[in-house]
Amino acid sequence: MRSAVQTAKEAQEKFMSYTQEQVDKIVKAVADAAYEQSGRLAQLAVEETGMGVAAHKKIKNEVGSRDVYESIKDLKTVGIIKEDHLNKVVEIAAPFGVVAAIIPTTNPTSTAFFKTLISLKTRNAIVVSPHPYAIKCTQEALKVCDAAAVAAGAPEGLIQCLTLASMEATQQLMSHKDINLIVATGGGALVKAAYSSGKPAYGVGPGNVPVYIERSAKIEKAVKDIVDSKSFDYGTICATEQAIVVDKHVVDLVTRELKKNGAYILSDEEKKIMEGVISPVPGKVNPKVVGKSPQFIANLAGISLPEGTRLIVGMETKVGKDIPFSLEKLSPIFAMYIVDGVKHAKELCLDLLNLGGRGHSLALHTEIDAVAREFAIEMPVSRILVNTMSSIGAVGGTTGLMPSLTLGCGTFGGNITSDNVTAKHLLNIKRMAYGTKEVQLPKHVGTTVESSRDELVSEVMNNVSSSTNSKIDPALVQNLVSEIVKQLTK
């Protein structure tokens, strides 16, 4: 780890002298190479982690390479980047230095592409700490990036990856004196460690995303979007819907469409068994279900699913740490709640967010814009996805949001930003400002202790002379005033 940081630091110091054109050439080369290898690396990720769907991970790799590149390619990141001639303020870009990047097991290659691209675009070096269950595929993704970068003229050593991932190495990496910024994507404990390292850090919280189907929604499209989103890569994107909140007036329609789209609704008895599989320990999701197929999960519970099942749905009424279906499951398992109107839906969504998804995302399907705006204003989330797939929409795939695989949760979720983190977040902006206004400061005439004392003596003598016929010794008055001044100035 120490060697990797040192190598990255030396390379970054050379990278500091690169022009915008040189930087952009390197970034494009890396994005092109990553995009070209998206399919192969997706397969490697599934084989190593046992999570997700290779075809879906390929799409995530493409978003993390091509879409991210397209969103940052025109961003100025070298030298003077903006000049306000009217106010005479000049903005200059400066890199952070060496970025420590923590990569999750759920998105081990796409997140590596994304963080590498935004680091290189801003003339930063990057040291990656892969998840212990995804070391090989993350390393391979970074080898692709590094080879393309060096071939395009980047200093050797700019992209580093730890070869033996461990929590101890990651913690030491985050607190290393030559690390200038941490970008942490992972579990709550890891994000907390990043914020406790004493370094500037972008961390992201969990995403227990509710999706509300309001009575005016186009049910057929809404349910198809939700099922497609939830089954995408077996639910491993943190912005994936976790609970369906359905208006009571459209429950029958929603249920019919769910079944049509491959959802299996558990019986009460099956749901009870599944609860033990989802969360054997109250408040904690079983890692064996994360990113697994419905068939694999059902087999753990001893439940037989119809052929073609894409989702497992359990009807639920409660929310809490001891209610397994209400947790963030990161798998093709849904809780389904029935609500009576918008007010009830907001209350339930808030309960779900407070359980573990504050600040992240919320999805809803409605044809009434006022309802969408009501949720957007009132819910403590950073992204509100309307009439689209939440999992892909939140990362910018089906929306106009900035393409990103690190989604800030704002202070709602204990994060410094509510943005989709991108290259601009890895820049220092220096500002040179010319004087444009004149300020007249009030003049202050100081007086010495001696002159003040003489004035006081003179004033006392005049007052005494005018009020009495007695003669007062000036020396006596002077001594008395001197004593008083001494006491006041101690």
Coordinates of C-alpha atoms in Angstrom, one line a residue:
M1 CA 0.0 0.0 0.0
R2 CA 2.7 2.4 1.0
S3 CA 4.7 1.6 -2.2
A4 CA 1.5 2.1 -4.3
V5 CA 0.9 5.5 -2.8
Q6 CA 4.5 6.6 -3.3
T7 CA 4.5 5.5 -6.9
A8 CA 1.1 7.3 -7.6
K9 CA 2.4 10.5 -5.9
E10 CA 5.5 10.6 -8.0
A11 CA 3.5 10.0 -11.2
Q12 CA 0.9 12.7 -10.2
E13 CA 3.6 15.3 -9.8
K14 CA 4.7 14.7 -13.4
F15 CA 1.0 14.7 -14.5
M16 CA 0.7 18.2 -13.1
S17 CA 2.5 19.7 -16.1
Y18 CA 0.2 18.1 -18.7
T19 CA -1.9 20.4 -20.9
Q20 CA -5.7 20.1 -21.3
E21 CA -5.2 18.5 -24.7
Q22 CA -2.8 15.8 -23.3
V23 CA -5.2 15.0 -20.4
D24 CA -8.2 14.7 -22.7
K25 CA -6.3 12.4 -25.1
I26 CA -5.5 10.1 -22.1
V27 CA -9.0 10.1 -20.8
K28 CA -10.5 9.3 -24.2
A29 CA -8.0 6.4 -24.7
V30 CA -8.9 5.0 -21.3
A31 CA -12.7 5.3 -21.9
D32 CA -12.4 3.6 -25.3
A33 CA -10.4 0.7 -24.0
A34 CA -12.7 0.2 -21.0
Y35 CA -15.8 0.3 -23.2
E36 CA -14.2 -2.2 -25.6
Q37 CA -13.5 -4.6 -22.7
S38 CA -16.9 -4.2 -21.0
G39 CA -18.2 -7.6 -21.9
R40 CA -15.1 -9.6 -20.9
L41 CA -14.8 -7.8 -17.6
A42 CA -18.4 -8.2 -16.8
Q43 CA -18.0 -12.0 -17.2
L44 CA -14.9 -11.9 -15.0
A45 CA -16.9 -10.0 -12.3
V46 CA -19.7 -12.5 -12.2
E47 CA -17.3 -15.5 -12.1
E48 CA -15.3 -14.1 -9.2
T49 CA -18.1 -12.6 -7.1
G50 CA -20.9 -14.9 -7.9
M51 CA -23.2 -11.9 -8.1
G52 CA -25.3 -10.4 -10.8
V53 CA -25.8 -11.0 -14.5
A54 CA -23.0 -10.7 -17.0
A55 CA -25.1 -9.0 -19.7
H56 CA -26.3 -6.4 -17.2
K57 CA -22.8 -5.8 -15.8
K58 CA -21.7 -5.2 -19.4
I59 CA -24.2 -2.4 -19.5
K60 CA -22.9 -1.0 -16.2
N61 CA -19.4 -1.1 -17.6
E62 CA -20.5 0.8 -20.7
V63 CA -22.2 3.4 -18.5
G64 CA -19.0 3.7 -16.3
S65 CA -16.8 4.2 -19.4
R66 CA -18.6 5.7 -22.4
D67 CA -21.4 7.5 -20.7
V68 CA -19.1 8.9 -18.0
Y69 CA -16.6 10.0 -20.7
E70 CA -19.3 11.8 -22.7
S71 CA -20.5 13.7 -19.6
I72 CA -17.0 15.0 -18.7
K73 CA -15.1 15.3 -22.0
D74 CA -15.8 19.0 -22.4
L75 CA -15.1 20.0 -18.8
K76 CA -12.1 22.3 -18.4
T77 CA -9.8 20.9 -15.7
V78 CA -6.4 22.5 -16.5
G79 CA -5.2 26.0 -16.0
I80 CA -7.7 28.9 -16.3
I81 CA -11.1 27.4 -16.6
K82 CA -13.3 30.5 -16.3
E83 CA -12.9 34.3 -16.4
D84 CA -15.5 36.8 -15.3
H85 CA -14.4 40.0 -17.1
L86 CA -17.1 42.1 -15.5
N87 CA -16.2 41.3 -11.9
K88 CA -12.5 40.6 -12.8
V89 CA -12.4 37.2 -11.2
V90 CA -10.3 34.4 -12.7
E91 CA -10.8 30.7 -11.8
I92 CA -7.9 28.2 -12.0
A93 CA -8.2 24.4 -11.7
A94 CA -5.9 22.5 -9.5
P95 CA -6.0 18.7 -8.8
F96 CA -6.4 17.2 -5.3
G97 CA -3.3 15.0 -5.7
V98 CA -3.7 11.3 -4.9
V99 CA -7.2 9.8 -4.7
A100 CA -7.9 6.7 -2.6
A101 CA -10.8 4.9 -4.3
I102 CA -12.7 2.2 -2.5
I103 CA -14.6 -0.2 -4.8
P104 CA -17.6 -2.3 -3.8
T105 CA -18.1 -6.0 -4.6
T106 CA -21.5 -5.3 -6.3
N107 CA -20.0 -3.1 -9.0
P108 CA -16.3 -4.0 -9.0
T109 CA -15.4 -3.1 -12.6
S110 CA -17.8 -0.3 -13.6
T111 CA -17.0 1.6 -10.5
A112 CA -13.3 1.1 -11.1
F113 CA -13.7 2.6 -14.7
F114 CA -15.7 5.5 -13.4
K115 CA -13.4 6.5 -10.6
T116 CA -10.3 6.2 -12.8
L117 CA -11.8 8.4 -15.5
I118 CA -12.9 11.2 -13.2
S119 CA -9.5 11.1 -11.5
L120 CA -7.4 11.3 -14.7
K121 CA -9.6 14.0 -16.1
T122 CA -8.7 16.2 -13.2
R123 CA -5.0 15.3 -13.2
N124 CA -5.2 13.2 -10.1
A125 CA -3.5 9.9 -9.5
I126 CA -5.6 7.0 -8.1
V127 CA -4.9 4.2 -5.7
V128 CA -7.7 1.6 -5.7
S129 CA -8.6 -0.7 -2.8
P130 CA -10.7 -3.5 -4.3
H131 CA -13.2 -5.5 -2.3
P132 CA -11.7 -8.7 -1.0
Y133 CA -14.2 -10.8 -3.0
A134 CA -13.5 -8.9 -6.3
I135 CA -9.7 -8.4 -6.4
K136 CA -9.0 -10.1 -9.7
C137 CA -11.7 -8.5 -11.8
T138 CA -11.0 -5.0 -10.3
Q139 CA -7.3 -5.4 -11.0
E140 CA -8.0 -6.5 -14.5
A141 CA -10.2 -3.5 -15.1
L142 CA -7.4 -1.2 -13.9
K143 CA -4.8 -3.0 -16.0
V144 CA -6.9 -2.2 -19.1
C145 CA -7.1 1.5 -17.9
D146 CA -3.4 1.7 -17.1
A147 CA -2.2 0.2 -20.4
A148 CA -4.4 2.6 -22.4
A149 CA -3.4 5.6 -20.3
V150 CA 0.4 4.9 -20.7
A151 CA 0.0 4.3 -24.4
A152 CA -1.7 7.7 -24.7
G153 CA 1.2 9.4 -22.9
A154 CA 0.3 9.3 -19.2
P155 CA 3.1 8.9 -16.7
E156 CA 3.7 5.3 -15.6
G157 CA 2.3 4.6 -12.1
L158 CA -0.6 7.0 -12.2
I159 CA -3.1 4.1 -11.7
Q160 CA -2.4 1.8 -8.8
C161 CA -4.4 -1.1 -7.3
L162 CA -3.7 -2.9 -4.0
T163 CA -3.0 -6.6 -4.6
L164 CA -4.0 -7.9 -1.2
A165 CA -7.3 -6.2 -0.2
S166 CA -8.0 -6.1 3.5
M167 CA -9.8 -3.8 5.9
E168 CA -6.5 -2.9 7.6
A169 CA -4.8 -2.0 4.4
T170 CA -7.8 0.0 3.3
Q171 CA -7.9 1.9 6.6
Q172 CA -4.2 2.6 6.5
L173 CA -4.6 3.8 2.9
M174 CA -7.3 6.2 3.8
S175 CA -5.2 7.7 6.6
H176 CA -1.9 7.8 4.6
K177 CA -0.2 11.2 4.7
D178 CA 0.0 11.4 0.9
I179 CA -3.6 10.6 0.2
N180 CA -5.5 13.8 -0.5
L181 CA -9.0 12.6 -1.1
I182 CA -11.1 9.5 -0.4
V183 CA -14.0 8.4 -2.7
A184 CA -15.6 5.5 -0.8
T185 CA -18.4 3.4 -2.3
G186 CA -19.4 0.5 0.0
G187 CA -21.1 -0.4 3.2
G188 CA -22.0 2.0 6.0
A189 CA -19.0 0.9 8.2
L190 CA -16.6 1.6 5.3
V191 CA -18.1 5.0 4.6
K192 CA -17.9 5.9 8.3
A193 CA -14.2 4.9 8.4
A194 CA -13.6 7.1 5.4
Y195 CA -15.2 10.1 7.2
S196 CA -13.2 9.3 10.3
S197 CA -9.9 9.2 8.6
G198 CA -9.2 12.9 8.9
K199 CA -9.1 13.3 5.1
P200 CA -11.5 15.0 2.8
A201 CA -13.9 12.2 1.7
Y202 CA -16.9 11.5 -0.6
G203 CA -18.8 8.6 0.9
V204 CA -22.3 7.4 0.0
G205 CA -24.9 5.9 2.2
P206 CA -27.3 2.9 1.7
G207 CA -30.3 3.1 -0.6
N208 CA -33.4 1.5 0.8
V209 CA -35.4 2.9 -2.1
P210 CA -39.2 2.9 -2.0
V211 CA -41.2 3.1 -5.2
Y212 CA -44.8 4.5 -5.1
I213 CA -47.4 3.5 -7.7
E214 CA -50.0 6.3 -7.5
R215 CA -53.5 5.6 -8.7
S216 CA -53.1 7.8 -11.9
A217 CA -50.0 5.8 -13.0
K218 CA -49.8 4.0 -16.3
I219 CA -49.8 0.6 -14.5
E220 CA -48.6 -1.6 -17.3
K221 CA -45.5 0.5 -18.0
A222 CA -44.9 1.3 -14.3
V223 CA -44.8 -2.4 -13.3
K224 CA -42.7 -3.3 -16.3
D225 CA -40.2 -0.6 -15.4
I226 CA -40.1 -1.7 -11.8
V227 CA -39.6 -5.4 -12.6
D228 CA -36.9 -4.6 -15.2
S229 CA -35.2 -2.3 -12.7
K230 CA -35.3 -4.7 -9.8
S231 CA -34.1 -7.7 -11.8
F232 CA -31.3 -5.7 -13.4
D233 CA -28.1 -7.3 -12.3
Y234 CA -30.1 -9.0 -9.6
G235 CA -30.7 -5.8 -7.7
T236 CA -27.0 -4.9 -6.9
I237 CA -27.3 -1.2 -7.7
C238 CA -27.9 0.8 -4.6
A239 CA -30.5 2.9 -6.3
T240 CA -32.6 -0.2 -7.1
E241 CA -36.2 -0.2 -5.7
Q242 CA -36.6 -2.2 -2.5
A243 CA -40.3 -1.8 -1.7
I244 CA -43.4 -1.3 -3.8
V245 CA -45.9 1.1 -2.2
V246 CA -49.2 0.7 -4.1
D247 CA -52.4 2.8 -3.9
K248 CA -55.3 0.5 -2.8
H249 CA -57.4 1.5 -5.8
V250 CA -54.9 -0.1 -8.2
V251 CA -53.7 -3.1 -6.2
D252 CA -55.5 -5.7 -8.4
L253 CA -54.1 -4.2 -11.6
V254 CA -50.6 -4.0 -10.1
T255 CA -50.7 -7.6 -8.9
R256 CA -51.9 -8.8 -12.2
E257 CA -49.1 -7.0 -14.0
L258 CA -46.5 -8.2 -11.5
K259 CA -47.4 -11.8 -12.2
K260 CA -47.4 -11.1 -16.0
N261 CA -43.9 -9.8 -15.7
G262 CA -42.5 -12.8 -13.8
A263 CA -43.1 -11.9 -10.2
Y264 CA -43.9 -14.7 -7.7
I265 CA -46.0 -13.5 -4.7
L266 CA -45.3 -15.6 -1.6
S267 CA -48.0 -17.1 0.5
D268 CA -48.0 -16.2 4.2
E269 CA -46.3 -19.4 5.1
E270 CA -43.6 -19.0 2.4
K271 CA -43.1 -15.4 3.4
K272 CA -42.3 -16.5 7.0
I273 CA -39.7 -19.0 5.7
M274 CA -38.2 -16.4 3.4
E275 CA -37.8 -13.9 6.2
G276 CA -35.4 -16.2 7.9
V277 CA -33.4 -16.5 4.7
I278 CA -33.3 -12.7 4.1
S279 CA -32.2 -11.8 7.6
P280 CA -31.1 -14.7 9.9
V281 CA -29.9 -12.0 12.4
P282 CA -32.3 -9.1 13.0
G283 CA -31.3 -5.9 11.2
K284 CA -28.7 -7.6 9.0
V285 CA -29.2 -8.9 5.5
N286 CA -27.9 -12.3 4.7
P287 CA -24.9 -11.8 2.3
K288 CA -25.8 -15.1 0.6
V289 CA -28.8 -13.5 -1.1
V290 CA -27.1 -10.4 -2.4
G291 CA -26.9 -10.3 -6.2
K292 CA -28.3 -13.8 -6.5
S293 CA -31.0 -15.1 -8.8
P294 CA -34.6 -15.7 -7.5
Q295 CA -34.1 -19.4 -8.1
F296 CA -31.0 -19.5 -5.9
I297 CA -32.7 -17.6 -3.1
A298 CA -35.8 -19.7 -3.3
N299 CA -33.7 -22.8 -3.1
L300 CA -32.2 -21.6 0.2
A301 CA -35.7 -21.3 1.5
G302 CA -36.8 -24.6 0.1
I303 CA -39.4 -22.9 -2.1
S304 CA -40.2 -24.0 -5.6
L305 CA -40.7 -21.2 -8.1
P306 CA -42.5 -21.3 -11.5
E307 CA -40.3 -21.3 -14.5
G308 CA -39.4 -17.8 -15.7
T309 CA -39.7 -16.2 -12.2
R310 CA -37.8 -12.9 -12.1
L311 CA -38.8 -11.5 -8.7
I312 CA -39.9 -12.7 -5.3
V313 CA -42.6 -10.5 -3.7
G314 CA -43.8 -10.6 0.0
M315 CA -46.8 -8.7 1.1
E316 CA -45.9 -6.5 4.1
T317 CA -47.5 -4.1 6.5
K318 CA -44.7 -3.2 8.9
V319 CA -41.3 -1.4 8.8
G320 CA -38.4 -2.0 11.1
K321 CA -35.0 -3.6 11.6
D322 CA -36.8 -6.8 12.7
I323 CA -38.9 -6.8 9.6
P324 CA -36.7 -8.5 6.9
F325 CA -38.7 -7.5 3.9
S326 CA -38.4 -3.8 4.8
L327 CA -34.6 -3.8 4.7
E328 CA -32.3 -3.0 1.7
K329 CA -31.9 -6.5 0.3
L330 CA -29.8 -5.9 -2.9
S331 CA -31.4 -8.8 -4.5
P332 CA -34.5 -9.6 -6.6
I333 CA -36.7 -9.7 -3.4
F334 CA -39.5 -7.1 -3.0
A335 CA -41.7 -6.0 -0.1
M336 CA -45.1 -4.8 -1.2
Y337 CA -47.3 -2.4 0.8
I338 CA -50.8 -1.2 0.2
V339 CA -51.6 2.5 1.1
D340 CA -54.7 4.7 1.1
G341 CA -53.8 7.8 -0.8
V342 CA -50.8 10.1 -1.2
K343 CA -50.6 11.1 2.5
H344 CA -50.4 7.5 3.6
A345 CA -47.8 6.8 0.9
K346 CA -45.6 9.6 2.0
E347 CA -45.7 8.4 5.6
L348 CA -44.8 4.9 4.6
C349 CA -42.0 6.0 2.3
L350 CA -40.5 8.1 5.0
D351 CA -40.5 5.2 7.4
L352 CA -38.7 3.1 4.8
L353 CA -36.1 5.8 4.2
N354 CA -35.6 6.4 7.9
L355 CA -34.9 2.7 8.3
G356 CA -31.8 2.9 6.1
G357 CA -32.1 5.0 2.9
R358 CA -32.3 8.6 4.0
G359 CA -30.7 10.9 1.4
H360 CA -30.4 8.4 -1.4
S361 CA -33.3 8.0 -3.9
L362 CA -37.1 7.6 -4.2
A363 CA -39.1 6.5 -7.2
L364 CA -42.7 7.1 -8.1
H365 CA -45.0 6.5 -11.0
T366 CA -47.8 9.0 -11.5
E367 CA -49.4 11.1 -14.2
I368 CA -50.0 14.0 -11.8
D369 CA -47.0 16.3 -11.8
A370 CA -48.2 18.0 -8.6
V371 CA -47.9 14.7 -6.8
A372 CA -44.4 14.2 -8.0
R373 CA -43.4 17.7 -7.0
E374 CA -45.0 17.1 -3.5
F375 CA -42.8 14.1 -3.0
A376 CA -39.7 15.9 -4.3
I377 CA -40.2 18.8 -1.9
E378 CA -41.0 16.7 1.2
M379 CA -39.0 13.5 1.0
P380 CA -35.4 13.6 2.5
V381 CA -33.7 12.2 -0.6
S382 CA -31.3 13.5 -3.2
R383 CA -32.8 11.9 -6.3
I384 CA -36.5 11.5 -7.1
L385 CA -37.0 9.3 -10.2
V386 CA -40.4 9.7 -11.9
N387 CA -41.9 7.2 -14.4
T388 CA -38.6 5.4 -15.0
M389 CA -36.4 2.6 -13.8
S390 CA -34.8 3.8 -10.5
S391 CA -31.7 1.6 -10.7
I392 CA -30.5 2.9 -14.0
G393 CA -32.2 6.3 -13.8
A394 CA -30.4 7.3 -10.7
V395 CA -27.0 6.7 -12.3
G396 CA -28.0 8.7 -15.4
G397 CA -28.8 5.8 -17.7
T398 CA -32.5 6.7 -18.4
T399 CA -32.5 10.3 -17.1
G400 CA -30.7 13.6 -17.5
L401 CA -28.8 13.1 -14.2
M402 CA -25.0 13.1 -14.3
P403 CA -23.7 9.6 -15.1
S404 CA -22.1 8.4 -12.0
L405 CA -21.5 5.2 -9.9
T406 CA -21.1 7.2 -6.6
L407 CA -24.4 8.8 -5.6
G408 CA -24.2 11.3 -2.8
C409 CA -26.9 11.3 -0.1
G410 CA -26.4 14.9 1.2
T411 CA -26.7 15.6 4.9
F412 CA -29.9 13.6 4.9
G413 CA -27.6 10.6 4.8
G414 CA -24.5 12.0 6.5
N415 CA -22.7 12.8 3.2
I416 CA -21.0 16.1 2.2
T417 CA -22.8 16.2 -1.2
S418 CA -26.2 15.3 -2.6
D419 CA -24.8 15.2 -6.2
N420 CA -24.0 12.4 -8.5
V421 CA -20.2 12.6 -7.9
T422 CA -18.2 13.3 -11.0
A423 CA -15.0 15.0 -12.2
K424 CA -15.9 18.5 -10.9
H425 CA -15.9 17.1 -7.4
L426 CA -12.2 16.1 -7.7
L427 CA -11.0 19.7 -8.4
N428 CA -9.7 22.5 -6.3
I429 CA -10.8 25.8 -7.8
K430 CA -8.5 28.7 -7.1
R431 CA -9.8 32.3 -7.6
M432 CA -7.8 35.3 -8.6
A433 CA -9.7 38.6 -7.9
Y434 CA -8.7 42.1 -8.9
G435 CA -9.8 45.1 -6.9
T436 CA -13.0 46.6 -8.3
K437 CA -14.3 48.7 -5.4
E438 CA -12.8 51.4 -3.2
V439 CA -13.5 51.4 0.5
Q440 CA -13.1 54.5 2.7
L441 CA -12.0 53.5 6.2
P442 CA -13.0 55.9 9.0
K443 CA -10.1 57.8 10.4
H444 CA -9.2 57.3 14.1
V445 CA -7.0 59.8 16.0
G446 CA -5.3 58.1 18.8
T447 CA -4.3 59.9 22.0
T448 CA -1.5 59.1 24.3
V449 CA -1.9 58.4 28.0
E450 CA 0.1 61.5 28.8
S451 CA -2.0 63.9 26.7
S452 CA -5.2 62.4 28.1
R453 CA -3.8 62.9 31.6
D454 CA -2.9 66.5 31.0
E455 CA -6.3 67.2 29.5
L456 CA -8.0 65.7 32.6
V457 CA -5.9 67.7 35.0
S458 CA -6.7 70.9 33.1
E459 CA -10.4 70.1 33.1
V460 CA -10.4 69.4 36.8
M461 CA -8.6 72.6 37.6
N462 CA -11.0 74.7 35.5
N463 CA -14.0 73.1 37.1
V464 CA -12.7 73.6 40.7
S465 CA -11.7 77.2 40.0
S466 CA -15.1 78.1 38.7
S467 CA -17.0 76.5 41.6
T468 CA -14.9 77.5 44.6
N469 CA -12.6 80.3 45.7
S470 CA -10.1 77.8 47.2
K471 CA -6.8 77.4 45.6
I472 CA -5.9 73.8 44.7
D473 CA -2.4 72.6 44.2
P474 CA -2.0 71.5 40.5
A475 CA 0.6 68.9 41.5
L476 CA -1.9 67.3 43.8
V477 CA -4.5 67.0 41.1
Q478 CA -1.9 65.7 38.7
N479 CA -0.9 63.0 41.1
L480 CA -4.5 61.9 41.8
V481 CA -5.3 61.7 38.0
S482 CA -2.1 59.7 37.4
E483 CA -3.1 57.2 40.1
I484 CA -6.6 56.8 38.6
V485 CA -5.1 56.3 35.1
K486 CA -2.7 53.7 36.4
Q487 CA -5.6 51.8 38.0
L488 CA -7.7 52.0 34.8
T489 CA -4.8 50.8 32.5
K490 CA -3.7 47.8 34.5

